[in-house]
XYZ file of N, CA and C in Angstrom:
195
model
N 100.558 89.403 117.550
C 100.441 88.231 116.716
C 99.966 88.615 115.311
N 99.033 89.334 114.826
C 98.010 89.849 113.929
C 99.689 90.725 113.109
N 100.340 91.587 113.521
C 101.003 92.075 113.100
C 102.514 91.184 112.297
N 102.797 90.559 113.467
C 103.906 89.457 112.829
C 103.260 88.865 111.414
N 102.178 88.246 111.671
C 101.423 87.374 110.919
C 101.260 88.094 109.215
N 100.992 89.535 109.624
C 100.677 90.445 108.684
C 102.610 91.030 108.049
N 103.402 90.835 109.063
C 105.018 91.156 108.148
C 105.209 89.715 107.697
N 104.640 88.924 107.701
C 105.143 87.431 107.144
C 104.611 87.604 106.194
N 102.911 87.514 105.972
C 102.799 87.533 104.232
C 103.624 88.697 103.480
N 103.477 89.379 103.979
C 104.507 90.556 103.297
C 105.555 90.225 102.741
N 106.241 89.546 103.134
C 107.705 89.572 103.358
C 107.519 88.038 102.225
N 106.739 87.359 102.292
C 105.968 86.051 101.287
C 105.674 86.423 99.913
N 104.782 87.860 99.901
C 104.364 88.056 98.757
C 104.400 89.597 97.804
N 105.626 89.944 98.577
C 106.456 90.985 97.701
C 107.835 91.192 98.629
N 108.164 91.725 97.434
C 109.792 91.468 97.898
C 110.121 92.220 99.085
N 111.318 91.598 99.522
C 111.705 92.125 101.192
C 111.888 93.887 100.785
N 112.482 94.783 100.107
C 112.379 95.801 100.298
C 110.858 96.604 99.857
N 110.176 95.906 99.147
C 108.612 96.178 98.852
C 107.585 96.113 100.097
N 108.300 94.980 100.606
C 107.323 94.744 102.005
C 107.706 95.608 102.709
N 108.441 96.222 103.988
C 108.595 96.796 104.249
C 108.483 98.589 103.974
N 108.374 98.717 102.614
C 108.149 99.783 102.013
C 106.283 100.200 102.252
N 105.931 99.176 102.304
C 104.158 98.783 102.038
C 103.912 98.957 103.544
N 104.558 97.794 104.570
C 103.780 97.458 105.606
C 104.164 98.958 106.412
N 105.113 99.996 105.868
C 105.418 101.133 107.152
C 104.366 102.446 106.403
N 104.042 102.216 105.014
C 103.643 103.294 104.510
C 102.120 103.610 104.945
N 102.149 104.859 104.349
C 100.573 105.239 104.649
C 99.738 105.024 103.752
N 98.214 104.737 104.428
C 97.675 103.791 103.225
C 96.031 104.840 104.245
N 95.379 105.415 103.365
C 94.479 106.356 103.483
C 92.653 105.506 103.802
N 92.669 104.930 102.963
C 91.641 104.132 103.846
C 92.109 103.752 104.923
N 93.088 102.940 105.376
C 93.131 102.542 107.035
C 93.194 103.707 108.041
N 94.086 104.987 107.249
C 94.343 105.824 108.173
C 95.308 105.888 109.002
N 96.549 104.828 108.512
C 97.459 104.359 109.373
C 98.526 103.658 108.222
N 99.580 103.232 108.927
C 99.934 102.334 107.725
C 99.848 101.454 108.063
N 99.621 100.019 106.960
C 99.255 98.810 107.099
C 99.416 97.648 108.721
N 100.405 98.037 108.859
C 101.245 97.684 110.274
C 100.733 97.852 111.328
N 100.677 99.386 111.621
C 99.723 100.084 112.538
C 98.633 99.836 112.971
N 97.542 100.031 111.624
C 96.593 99.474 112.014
C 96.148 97.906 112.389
N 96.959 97.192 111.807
C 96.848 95.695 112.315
C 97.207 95.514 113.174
N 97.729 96.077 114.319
C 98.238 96.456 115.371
C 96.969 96.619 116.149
N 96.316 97.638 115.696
C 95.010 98.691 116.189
C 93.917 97.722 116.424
N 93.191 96.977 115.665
C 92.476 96.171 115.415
C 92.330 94.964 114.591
N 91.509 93.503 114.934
C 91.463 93.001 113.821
C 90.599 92.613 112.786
N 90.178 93.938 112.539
C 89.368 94.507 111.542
C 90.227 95.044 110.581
N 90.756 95.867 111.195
C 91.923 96.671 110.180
C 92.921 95.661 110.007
N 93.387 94.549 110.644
C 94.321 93.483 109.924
C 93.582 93.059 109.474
N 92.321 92.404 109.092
C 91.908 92.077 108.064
C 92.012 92.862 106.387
N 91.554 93.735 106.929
C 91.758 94.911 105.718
C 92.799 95.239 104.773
N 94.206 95.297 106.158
C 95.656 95.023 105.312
C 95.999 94.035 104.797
N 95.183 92.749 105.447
C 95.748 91.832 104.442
C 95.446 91.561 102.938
N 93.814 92.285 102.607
C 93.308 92.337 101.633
C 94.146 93.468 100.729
N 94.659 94.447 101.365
C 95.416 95.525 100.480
C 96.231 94.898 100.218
N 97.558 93.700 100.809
C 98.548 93.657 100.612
C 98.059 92.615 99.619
N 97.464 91.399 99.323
C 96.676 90.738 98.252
C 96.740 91.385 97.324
N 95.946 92.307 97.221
C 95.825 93.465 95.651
C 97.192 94.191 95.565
N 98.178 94.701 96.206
C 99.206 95.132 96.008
C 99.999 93.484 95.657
N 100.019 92.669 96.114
C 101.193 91.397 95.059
C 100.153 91.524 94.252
N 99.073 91.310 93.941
C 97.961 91.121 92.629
C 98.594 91.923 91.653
N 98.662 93.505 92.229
C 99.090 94.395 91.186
C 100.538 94.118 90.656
N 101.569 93.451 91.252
C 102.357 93.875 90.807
C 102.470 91.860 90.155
N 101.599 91.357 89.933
C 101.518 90.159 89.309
C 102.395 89.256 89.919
N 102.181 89.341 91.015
C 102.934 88.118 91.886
C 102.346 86.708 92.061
N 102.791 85.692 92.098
C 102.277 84.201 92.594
C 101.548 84.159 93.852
N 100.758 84.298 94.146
C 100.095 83.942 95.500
C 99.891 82.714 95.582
N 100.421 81.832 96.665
C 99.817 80.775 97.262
C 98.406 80.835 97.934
N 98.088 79.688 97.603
C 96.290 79.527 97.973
C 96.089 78.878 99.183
């Protein structure tokens, strides 16, 4: 569930080949890539969701509130 939940904002708040690019990659604080670890725990889906936040942040995307 945590994982679906976590490819939906993705897929919401950067573009479909960005998301996917993000949610499979490796991401060194988690130790996993985003996916994975939200998978792992939901601690670490918490975490990815905050990375994936600052990654649309960075790339100046609209976030819904």
């Amino acid at each position: 569930m945590r994982t679906e939940r976590l490819k939906r904002l993705a897929e919401k708040w950067l573009q479909a080949k960005d998301a996917k690019a993000w949610l499979d990659g490796w991401n060194e604080e988690l130790q996993n890539s985003p996916l994975g670890a939200s998978f792992c725990s939901a601690s670490a889906y918490v975490r990815a969701q905050e990375l994936l936040r600052d990654e649309a942040d960075r790339k100046d995307l609209q976030l819904p509130l």
